[in-house]
Short mmCIF file of C-alpha atoms and ligand atoms in Angstrom, two decimals:
data_model
loop_
_atom_site.label_atom_id
_atom_site.label_comp_id
_atom_site.label_asym_id
_atom_site.label_seq_id
_atom_site.Cartn_x
_atom_site.Cartn_y
_atom_site.Cartn_z
CA MET A 1 82.79 160.08 103.01
CA GLY A 2 83.65 158.42 106.15
CA ALA A 3 81.04 154.97 105.63
CA THR A 4 82.59 151.95 105.20
CA SER A 5 82.15 149.60 102.43
CA PRO A 6 81.16 146.27 103.39
CA GLU A 7 84.01 145.13 101.74
CA THR A 8 86.48 147.16 104.10
CA GLY A 9 84.29 146.25 106.98
CA ARG A 10 85.33 142.55 106.26
CA ARG A 11 88.52 143.07 105.38
CA GLN A 12 89.04 145.46 108.67
CA ALA A 13 87.51 142.44 110.58
CA LEU A 14 90.28 139.59 109.28
CA LEU A 15 92.96 141.96 110.40
CA ARG A 16 91.82 142.32 113.69
CA ALA A 17 91.13 138.84 114.07
CA LEU A 18 94.98 137.88 113.25
CA PRO A 19 96.73 136.46 116.30
CA SER A 20 99.36 138.01 118.36
CA ILE A 21 102.85 136.56 117.84
CA ASP A 22 102.82 135.27 122.11
CA GLU A 23 99.29 133.73 121.09
CA LEU A 24 100.06 131.88 118.15
CA LEU A 25 103.01 130.57 120.20
CA LEU A 26 100.66 129.45 122.70
CA HIS A 27 98.40 127.71 120.09
CA GLU A 28 97.80 123.97 119.90
CA GLN A 29 99.20 123.30 116.64
CA VAL A 30 102.36 125.75 117.10
CA ALA A 31 103.23 125.31 120.82
CA PRO A 32 104.57 121.53 119.83
CA LEU A 33 106.90 122.57 117.13
CA GLY A 34 109.30 124.47 120.18
CA ALA A 35 110.23 120.51 120.83
CA THR A 36 112.48 120.78 117.48
CA VAL A 37 113.36 124.11 117.24
CA SER A 38 114.99 127.07 118.62
CA ARG A 39 112.58 129.90 119.92
CA PRO A 40 113.97 132.40 117.67
CA LEU A 41 113.29 130.57 114.94
CA LEU A 42 109.83 129.53 115.84
CA VAL A 43 109.17 133.55 116.54
CA GLU A 44 110.37 134.16 113.16
CA ALA A 45 107.82 131.38 111.21
CA CYS A 46 104.83 132.90 113.22
CA ARG A 47 105.80 136.58 112.47
CA SER A 48 105.77 135.42 108.54
CA ALA A 49 102.96 133.43 108.89
CA VAL A 50 100.95 136.19 110.32
CA GLN A 51 102.87 138.69 108.11
CA HIS A 52 101.45 136.48 105.06
CA ALA A 53 98.35 136.23 105.80
CA ARG A 54 97.88 139.98 106.04
CA GLU A 55 99.15 140.62 102.89
CA GLN A 56 96.76 138.29 101.67
CA ILE A 57 94.04 140.06 103.34
CA LEU A 58 95.21 143.25 101.56
CA ALA A 59 95.33 141.79 98.64
CA GLY A 60 91.43 140.82 98.87
CA GLN A 61 91.52 137.08 100.01
CA HIS A 62 89.30 136.67 102.85
CA ALA A 63 89.89 133.36 104.68
CA ASP A 64 90.66 132.76 108.31
CA PHE A 65 93.87 132.91 109.82
CA ASP A 66 95.60 129.13 109.74
CA PRO A 67 98.06 127.96 112.29
CA SER A 68 99.06 125.44 110.95
CA SER A 69 100.81 127.29 108.16
CA VAL A 70 103.22 128.45 110.46
CA SER A 71 105.23 124.91 110.16
CA ARG A 72 105.23 125.31 106.43
CA PHE A 73 107.41 128.64 107.10
CA LEU A 74 109.07 127.18 109.89
CA SER A 75 110.58 124.19 107.70
CA THR A 76 111.34 127.41 104.83
CA LEU A 77 113.59 128.96 107.51
CA ALA A 78 114.74 125.84 109.30
CA ARG A 79 116.81 124.65 106.36
CA PRO A 80 119.74 125.96 105.55
CA ASN A 81 120.23 128.67 102.16
CA LEU A 82 123.42 126.57 101.18
CA ARG A 83 122.11 122.89 100.97
CA PRO A 84 123.46 119.54 98.81
CA VAL A 85 121.76 119.09 95.25
CA ILE A 86 121.23 115.65 93.52
CA ASN A 87 123.20 116.62 89.99
CA ALA A 88 121.04 114.82 87.25
CA THR A 89 122.69 117.34 84.69
CA GLY A 90 125.50 115.05 83.43
CA VAL A 91 127.51 118.02 83.66
CA VAL A 92 130.19 116.47 86.38
CA LEU A 93 132.38 120.03 86.86
CA HIS A 94 129.63 121.93 87.15
CA THR A 95 130.40 125.56 88.83
CA ASN A 96 126.99 126.30 89.38
CA LEU A 97 126.47 122.84 91.74
CA GLY A 98 129.67 123.63 93.24
CA ARG A 99 131.99 121.89 90.86
CA ALA A 100 134.49 118.86 92.16
CA PRO A 101 132.76 116.84 95.36
CA LEU A 102 135.07 115.29 97.35
CA SER A 103 136.45 112.15 98.08
CA ALA A 104 135.60 110.35 101.04
CA ARG A 105 138.90 110.95 102.67
CA ALA A 106 138.85 114.67 101.93
CA VAL A 107 136.20 114.90 103.55
CA GLU A 108 137.02 112.98 106.47
CA ARG A 109 140.23 115.29 106.66
CA ILE A 110 138.32 118.27 106.86
CA ALA A 111 136.06 117.29 109.27
CA GLU A 112 139.44 116.32 111.74
CA VAL A 113 141.05 119.52 111.03
CA ALA A 114 137.81 121.90 111.59
CA ARG A 115 136.83 119.95 114.73
CA GLY A 116 140.09 121.11 116.98
CA TYR A 117 143.39 122.77 116.25
CA CYS A 118 145.85 121.83 114.11
CA ASN A 119 149.41 122.23 112.95
CA LEU A 120 148.85 124.43 110.07
CA GLU A 121 151.48 126.93 110.98
CA LEU A 122 153.55 125.00 112.95
CA ASP A 123 156.29 122.64 112.37
CA LEU A 124 156.01 120.27 114.99
CA ASP A 125 159.26 118.70 114.57
CA GLU A 126 160.85 121.81 115.27
CA GLY A 127 158.36 123.56 117.40
CA GLU A 128 158.86 126.64 115.32
CA ARG A 129 156.37 128.56 113.30
CA GLY A 130 156.04 126.45 109.50
CA SER A 131 154.59 127.48 106.51
CA ARG A 132 150.56 126.10 105.71
CA TYR A 133 152.11 125.52 102.27
CA ALA A 134 154.41 123.21 103.50
CA HIS A 135 151.79 120.41 103.92
CA VAL A 136 151.34 119.99 100.14
CA VAL A 137 154.14 121.30 98.28
CA GLU A 138 156.21 118.08 98.54
CA LEU A 139 153.16 115.99 97.02
CA LEU A 140 152.76 118.52 94.25
CA CYS A 141 156.12 118.95 93.15
CA ARG A 142 156.38 114.75 93.41
CA LEU A 143 152.93 114.77 90.83
CA THR A 144 154.44 117.19 88.92
CA GLY A 145 157.59 117.07 88.38
CA ALA A 146 158.41 121.10 89.61
CA GLU A 147 160.72 122.37 91.96
CA SER A 148 158.40 124.23 93.86
CA ALA A 149 154.75 125.07 95.13
CA LEU A 150 152.32 127.43 96.31
CA VAL A 151 148.32 127.20 96.44
CA VAL A 152 145.82 130.10 96.76
CA ASN A 153 142.33 130.62 97.11
CA ASN A 154 141.73 129.66 93.11
CA CYS A 155 143.09 129.69 89.56
CA ALA A 156 141.97 133.43 89.19
CA ALA A 157 143.65 134.61 92.62
CA ALA A 158 146.58 132.51 90.53
CA THR A 159 146.65 134.05 87.76
CA LEU A 160 146.59 137.94 88.90
CA LEU A 161 149.00 137.30 91.57
CA THR A 162 151.45 135.87 89.23
CA LEU A 163 151.12 138.79 86.42
CA GLY A 164 151.19 141.44 89.37
CA ALA A 165 154.35 139.91 91.35
CA LEU A 166 156.16 138.88 88.07
CA ALA A 167 155.07 141.42 85.33
CA GLN A 168 153.98 144.71 86.78
CA GLY A 169 154.17 147.58 85.21
CA LYS A 170 156.08 145.33 82.45
CA GLU A 171 154.55 144.06 79.12
CA VAL A 172 153.22 140.85 78.70
CA ILE A 173 152.80 138.81 75.51
CA VAL A 174 150.28 136.44 74.65
CA SER A 175 148.40 135.05 71.57
CA ARG A 176 145.33 137.00 70.24
CA GLY A 177 143.79 133.32 70.27
CA GLU A 178 144.00 133.42 74.17
CA LEU A 179 142.46 136.57 75.18
CA VAL A 180 139.57 134.33 76.75
CA GLU A 181 136.85 135.36 79.29
CA ILE A 182 137.18 132.11 81.98
CA GLY A 183 133.60 132.72 82.96
CA GLY A 184 131.87 134.89 85.81
CA GLY A 185 133.36 138.09 84.02
CA PHE A 186 137.22 136.43 84.52
CA ARG A 187 138.81 138.18 81.29
CA VAL A 188 142.46 138.06 80.38
CA PRO A 189 143.02 141.52 79.76
CA ASP A 190 141.13 142.86 82.57
CA VAL A 191 143.43 140.91 84.85
CA MET A 192 146.37 141.91 82.87
CA ARG A 193 145.08 145.53 83.77
CA GLN A 194 144.33 144.65 87.06
CA SER A 195 147.95 143.70 87.47
CA GLY A 196 149.40 146.62 86.57
CA CYS A 197 150.72 144.70 83.05
CA THR A 198 150.80 146.07 79.77
CA LEU A 199 149.18 143.33 77.16
CA VAL A 200 150.95 143.25 73.72
CA GLU A 201 148.75 140.82 71.50
CA VAL A 202 150.45 138.92 69.24
CA GLY A 203 149.42 136.80 66.29
CA THR A 204 145.84 136.34 65.06
CA THR A 205 142.61 134.50 66.83
CA ASN A 206 143.44 131.53 64.94
CA ARG A 207 147.09 131.32 63.87
CA THR A 208 150.10 132.33 66.22
CA ARG A 209 153.42 131.40 65.85
CA VAL A 210 156.55 131.55 68.10
CA ALA A 211 158.18 134.48 65.66
CA ASP A 212 155.28 136.34 66.54
CA TYR A 213 156.39 136.54 70.37
CA ASP A 214 159.97 136.92 69.12
CA ALA A 215 159.58 139.88 67.28
CA ALA A 216 157.65 141.13 70.27
CA VAL A 217 160.11 141.10 73.23
CA THR A 218 161.51 144.23 74.04
CA PRO A 219 163.71 145.71 77.07
CA ASP A 220 159.90 146.16 78.77
CA THR A 221 158.90 142.56 78.63
CA GLY A 222 158.25 140.83 82.09
CA LEU A 223 156.87 137.82 80.62
CA LEU A 224 155.36 135.21 78.05
CA LEU A 225 151.79 133.91 78.87
CA LYS A 226 150.18 130.89 77.53
CA VAL A 227 146.70 130.51 78.51
CA HIS A 228 144.83 127.45 77.94
CA GLN A 229 141.78 127.36 75.99
CA SER A 230 140.21 125.49 78.41
CA ASN A 231 136.17 126.24 77.79
CA PHE A 232 136.36 126.48 74.22
CA ALA A 233 137.98 125.07 70.82
CA VAL A 234 139.18 126.72 67.60
CA VAL A 235 138.93 124.53 65.13
CA GLY A 236 140.23 124.02 61.42
CA PHE A 237 143.06 126.41 60.05
CA THR A 238 144.51 126.92 63.23
CA GLU A 239 148.73 127.06 64.89
CA ALA A 240 149.67 127.77 68.03
CA ALA A 241 152.97 128.20 69.85
CA THR A 242 153.81 125.43 71.72
CA THR A 243 154.97 125.14 75.42
CA SER A 244 158.29 124.22 74.79
CA GLU A 245 158.76 126.50 71.72
CA LEU A 246 157.78 129.36 73.92
CA ALA A 247 159.98 128.48 76.89
CA ALA A 248 162.98 128.00 74.37
CA LEU A 249 162.46 131.49 73.35
CA GLY A 250 162.31 132.58 76.81
CA ARG A 251 165.43 131.30 78.08
CA ALA A 252 166.94 133.15 74.77
CA ARG A 253 165.89 136.21 75.67
CA GLY A 254 165.63 136.05 79.42
CA VAL A 255 161.94 136.41 80.02
CA PRO A 256 160.01 133.71 82.04
CA LEU A 257 157.14 131.51 80.50
CA PHE A 258 153.92 131.33 82.49
CA GLU A 259 151.56 129.19 81.42
CA ASP A 260 147.68 129.01 83.09
CA LEU A 261 146.59 125.59 82.58
CA GLY A 262 143.19 126.00 84.15
CA SER A 263 141.54 122.69 84.34
CA GLY A 264 144.97 121.14 85.14
CA ALA A 265 144.95 117.43 84.85
CA LEU A 266 147.50 116.05 87.32
CA ILE A 267 147.51 112.59 85.53
CA PRO A 268 146.10 111.81 81.77
CA LEU A 269 142.51 110.99 82.08
CA HIS A 270 141.28 108.09 80.09
CA GLY A 271 137.36 107.79 79.26
CA GLU A 272 135.02 107.25 76.41
CA GLY A 273 134.32 110.32 74.90
CA LEU A 274 137.46 112.45 76.67
CA THR A 275 139.47 114.51 75.04
CA THR A 276 143.20 115.14 76.29
CA GLU A 277 144.36 117.60 78.16
CA PRO A 278 147.96 118.63 78.91
CA THR A 279 149.30 117.40 82.09
CA VAL A 280 150.89 119.45 84.33
CA ARG A 281 153.56 117.45 84.53
CA THR A 282 153.93 117.61 80.75
CA VAL A 283 154.09 121.40 80.72
CA ILE A 284 156.68 121.55 83.41
CA ASP A 285 158.99 119.26 81.28
CA ALA A 286 158.17 121.20 78.64
CA GLY A 287 159.76 124.04 80.42
CA ALA A 288 156.88 126.52 81.55
CA ASP A 289 158.47 128.37 84.40
CA VAL A 290 155.33 128.53 86.33
CA VAL A 291 152.36 127.15 85.76
CA ALA A 292 148.72 127.68 87.09
CA PHE A 293 145.86 125.31 87.49
CA SER A 294 142.84 125.19 89.39
CA GLY A 295 141.98 122.51 92.70
CA ASP A 296 138.47 121.90 91.93
CA LYS A 297 138.29 121.07 88.23
CA LEU A 298 140.10 118.11 86.43
CA LEU A 299 141.84 117.57 89.67
CA GLY A 300 138.93 116.74 91.72
CA GLY A 301 140.02 118.52 95.10
CA PRO A 302 138.95 121.71 96.74
CA GLN A 303 138.73 125.04 95.35
CA ALA A 304 142.19 126.25 95.11
CA GLY A 305 144.64 127.94 92.47
CA VAL A 306 148.15 125.82 92.41
CA LEU A 307 151.35 127.64 91.23
CA VAL A 308 153.82 125.15 90.60
CA GLY A 309 157.32 125.99 88.92
CA ARG A 310 160.74 127.05 89.80
CA ARG A 311 161.98 127.63 93.21
CA ALA A 312 162.96 131.21 92.83
CA ILE A 313 159.61 132.39 90.85
CA ILE A 314 157.69 130.40 93.68
CA GLU A 315 159.34 132.29 96.13
CA LYS A 316 158.83 135.86 94.43
CA LEU A 317 155.39 134.69 94.19
CA ALA A 318 155.15 133.62 98.23
CA LYS A 319 156.54 136.82 99.10
CA HIS A 320 154.53 139.37 97.38
CA PRO A 321 151.60 141.08 99.44
CA LEU A 322 149.01 139.89 97.43
CA THR A 323 149.58 136.31 98.43
CA ARG A 324 148.25 136.87 101.74
CA ALA A 325 145.49 138.23 100.51
CA VAL A 326 144.40 135.15 98.74
CA ARG A 327 146.10 132.42 100.77
CA ILE A 328 144.16 129.26 101.39
CA ASP A 329 142.84 128.32 104.98
CA LYS A 330 142.90 125.25 106.88
CA LEU A 331 140.04 123.09 105.31
CA THR A 332 141.43 123.74 101.91
CA VAL A 333 144.98 122.62 102.84
CA ALA A 334 142.93 119.61 104.75
CA ALA A 335 141.10 118.27 101.49
CA LEU A 336 143.94 119.19 98.92
CA GLU A 337 146.56 117.04 100.82
CA ALA A 338 143.88 114.03 100.82
CA THR A 339 143.17 114.39 97.63
CA LEU A 340 146.60 114.45 96.26
CA GLU A 341 147.33 111.19 98.01
CA HIS A 342 144.91 109.38 95.84
CA TYR A 343 147.13 110.65 93.24
CA ARG A 344 150.30 109.40 94.88
CA ASP A 345 148.53 106.06 95.95
CA GLY A 346 147.58 105.35 92.01
CA LEU A 347 143.94 105.35 93.29
CA ALA A 348 142.87 108.99 91.36
CA ASP A 349 140.45 107.26 89.14
CA THR A 350 138.55 105.08 91.88
CA GLU A 351 138.86 107.27 95.14
CA ILE A 352 138.23 110.74 93.51
CA PRO A 353 134.68 111.50 92.77
CA ALA A 354 134.95 113.76 89.54
CA ARG A 355 137.62 111.48 87.85
CA ALA A 356 135.47 108.16 88.77
CA MET A 357 132.27 109.84 87.17
CA LEU A 358 134.12 111.26 84.20
CA THR A 359 135.38 107.57 83.34
CA THR A 360 132.20 105.48 84.14
CA PRO A 361 132.21 102.75 81.36
CA ALA A 362 129.02 103.27 79.56
CA PRO A 363 127.98 99.62 80.70
CA LEU A 364 127.98 100.38 83.98
CA LEU A 365 125.89 103.67 83.15
CA GLU A 366 123.17 102.16 81.56
CA ALA A 367 122.87 99.34 84.22
CA ARG A 368 122.03 102.35 86.36
CA ALA A 369 120.10 104.08 84.02
CA LYS A 370 117.82 100.49 84.38
CA VAL A 371 117.82 101.15 88.35
CA LEU A 372 116.44 104.50 87.76
CA SER A 373 113.99 103.63 85.44
CA ALA A 374 113.15 100.62 87.69
CA ALA A 375 112.48 102.87 90.70
CA PHE A 376 110.26 105.50 88.90
CA THR A 377 108.38 102.10 87.46
CA ARG A 378 108.01 101.51 90.93
CA GLU A 379 106.35 104.41 91.77
CA GLN A 380 103.93 104.15 88.73
CA LEU A 381 105.47 106.79 86.47
CA GLN A 382 106.11 106.26 82.63
CA CYS A 383 109.66 106.40 81.71
CA ARG A 384 112.20 105.69 78.73
CA ILE A 385 115.86 105.12 78.73
CA VAL A 386 117.89 107.46 76.76
CA PRO A 387 121.08 107.38 75.59
CA THR A 388 123.19 111.11 75.67
CA THR A 389 126.49 112.34 76.36
CA SER A 390 127.61 114.37 79.05
CA ARG A 391 129.75 117.23 79.48
CA VAL A 392 132.95 117.66 81.83
CA GLY A 393 132.02 121.31 82.50
CA GLY A 394 134.00 123.69 84.48
CA GLY A 395 135.71 125.15 81.48
CA SER A 396 137.33 121.62 80.76
CA MET A 397 137.25 119.39 77.71
CA PRO A 398 134.71 121.66 75.97
CA LEU A 399 134.42 119.19 72.77
CA ALA A 400 134.83 116.22 75.10
CA ALA A 401 131.08 114.23 74.84
CA PRO A 402 131.35 111.29 76.98
CA PRO A 403 128.19 109.11 76.36
CA SER A 404 125.72 108.26 79.12
CA PHE A 405 122.24 107.38 79.52
CA ALA A 406 119.42 109.35 80.98
CA VAL A 407 115.87 108.28 81.93
CA ALA A 408 113.15 110.72 80.56
CA VAL A 409 110.09 110.59 82.59
CA VAL A 410 106.91 110.50 80.04
CA GLY A 411 103.92 112.42 80.23
CA VAL A 412 104.51 114.83 82.57
CA PRO A 413 105.21 119.07 82.09
CA ALA A 414 108.83 119.45 82.02
CA VAL A 415 109.37 122.91 83.05
CA ALA A 416 106.64 122.90 85.92
CA LEU A 417 108.02 119.55 87.42
CA HIS A 418 111.77 120.50 87.18
CA ASP A 419 110.89 123.87 88.83
CA ALA A 420 109.14 121.72 91.37
CA LEU A 421 112.22 119.60 91.75
CA ARG A 422 114.34 122.19 92.66
CA ALA A 423 112.65 123.52 95.08
CA GLY A 424 111.95 120.64 97.36
CA THR A 425 114.24 118.48 99.33
CA PRO A 426 116.74 117.56 98.37
CA ALA A 427 116.97 119.32 95.22
CA VAL A 428 117.24 117.77 92.37
CA VAL A 429 118.48 119.51 89.21
CA ALA A 430 118.35 117.50 85.63
CA ARG A 431 117.75 118.73 82.34
CA ILE A 432 115.11 119.70 79.81
CA CYS A 433 115.59 117.94 76.34
CA ASP A 434 112.58 117.95 73.86
CA ASP A 435 109.98 119.14 76.10
CA GLU A 436 111.12 116.25 78.59
CA LEU A 437 113.20 115.95 82.10
CA TRP A 438 115.94 114.17 81.74
CA PHE A 439 117.76 112.62 84.09
CA ASP A 440 121.68 111.59 83.01
CA VAL A 441 122.66 108.91 85.68
CA ARG A 442 126.43 109.90 85.36
CA CYS A 443 126.88 111.94 88.71
CA LEU A 444 124.18 110.11 90.55
CA THR A 445 124.94 107.02 92.83
CA GLU A 446 122.12 104.24 93.12
CA ALA A 447 121.11 105.73 96.10
CA ASP A 448 120.36 109.22 94.57
CA CYS A 449 117.93 107.62 92.05
CA HIS A 450 115.78 105.81 94.57
CA VAL A 451 115.62 109.64 95.92
CA VAL A 452 115.40 111.30 92.58
CA ALA A 453 111.85 108.66 91.97
CA SER A 454 110.18 109.58 95.55
CA ARG A 455 111.08 113.01 94.66
CA VAL A 456 109.38 112.85 91.09
CA ALA A 457 106.73 110.67 92.32
CA ALA A 458 105.87 113.24 95.43
CA VAL A 459 105.59 116.47 93.03
CA VAL A 460 103.69 114.27 90.49
CA ARG A 461 101.18 113.18 93.01
CA GLY A 462 100.93 116.81 94.12
CA ALA A 463 102.10 115.49 97.84
CA PRO A 464 103.92 118.59 99.82
CA CYS A 465 107.77 118.45 99.82
C1 PLP B 501 139.02 127.68 84.97
C2 PLP B 501 139.84 128.72 84.82
C3 PLP B 501 140.75 129.75 85.59
C4 PLP B 501 139.92 130.17 86.72
O1 PLP B 501 139.97 129.23 87.93
P1 PLP B 501 139.53 129.41 89.26
O2 PLP B 501 139.73 128.44 90.08
O3 PLP B 501 137.80 128.97 88.89
O4 PLP B 501 139.70 130.34 89.34
C5 PLP B 501 142.30 130.38 85.12
N1 PLP B 501 141.94 130.30 83.79
C6 PLP B 501 142.03 129.12 82.66
C7 PLP B 501 142.63 128.96 81.88
C8 PLP B 501 140.62 128.31 83.55
O5 PLP B 501 140.18 127.33 82.38
#
């Protein structure tokens, strides 16, 4: 006992030879890095490099410490965790990729307001306290035909707030066909429970009539709820009560109608392969008393939950304590106002990226695929253009299949290529199809096409990225 094996001796020698952080900071390959990054970050990169080397030695890898490894750790540490991604999936409102990209005007407006102070809650004409919602209420009313509006953090919060404020301790009648999970574990029955409402299910999964609701109304009924089937579709032998039937029932029985519209198109969206979404205005016109929809789905703006409807109801919602907990910030107000202006100006389909991408005609997509394919060819990569279908995403228009074009990279292992593209900068996310990596061009700019080609080329040639 006590004798040291040659293996252990070598290991200890290597561990002893590891530089101290102070030594490493002065190394000729490390010191110059301090010109572009902060000292704490450089120290952290040195620590990570030495720690990594120590683990390698203990795991039996016997190599001398390489000071140049510090710059590798530095580039990982220096890049933000939240960073841009090039979306070659063809899914336009991709929840994992941040849903709707904002218009140029919305981005500028955020920057203007973020840089300094703003009149978020100050009425500049009167010099009195104002409302943060006032900046968008008029536009929302004009665009939807509603009497009043309120905006909260997201549509899930809007639903939670509406149920809690209008029907806490009361019964809420909803069709069995609409007891949906919206995603991320947001399920209508759970939200009901959370809001202190009693769920009263009527009808069946495929067929519910207005008479079913009528039979379920009691003196304890607080709300009729209609949930838009945004992320799924029931086809075949189906029937559902319309908004106007339910609104008429609600008026006759003295119970308000709340419609959770989810994706919420402000104006019709006409594009090849798209399905029809009810616009918010049609639902308001049909008599819904309050309607909730997302800001970052088909509307194409920032994350938000918009509530529009009757003045008395919106006032009640605005006064509820939960509203303060789910209120929007100034950046959201700025981006939403700018996005709504595009609708006011009749420029939604050209200025709002999500709408522009969803309505891009197939010949334009094919031309873009040719740009991407030519960029791959210039990088000496083999590829072919393939027809495909994109997706709307974000739980909107589940049956829509807008025709698109993708470029498939040929002869490169798809999973390994995809892993490397995701991990590099800028990250690229695409779609694996039949063991090939497909780049759907719908959400790509021409500049993106060139970046994608050079990233793929770098990965294929084994260059560090
Ligand atoms: C997407 C959706 C929601 C949730 O919207 P968020 O803005 O993501 O919170 C709620 N209801 C319906 C019907 C939806 O489609």
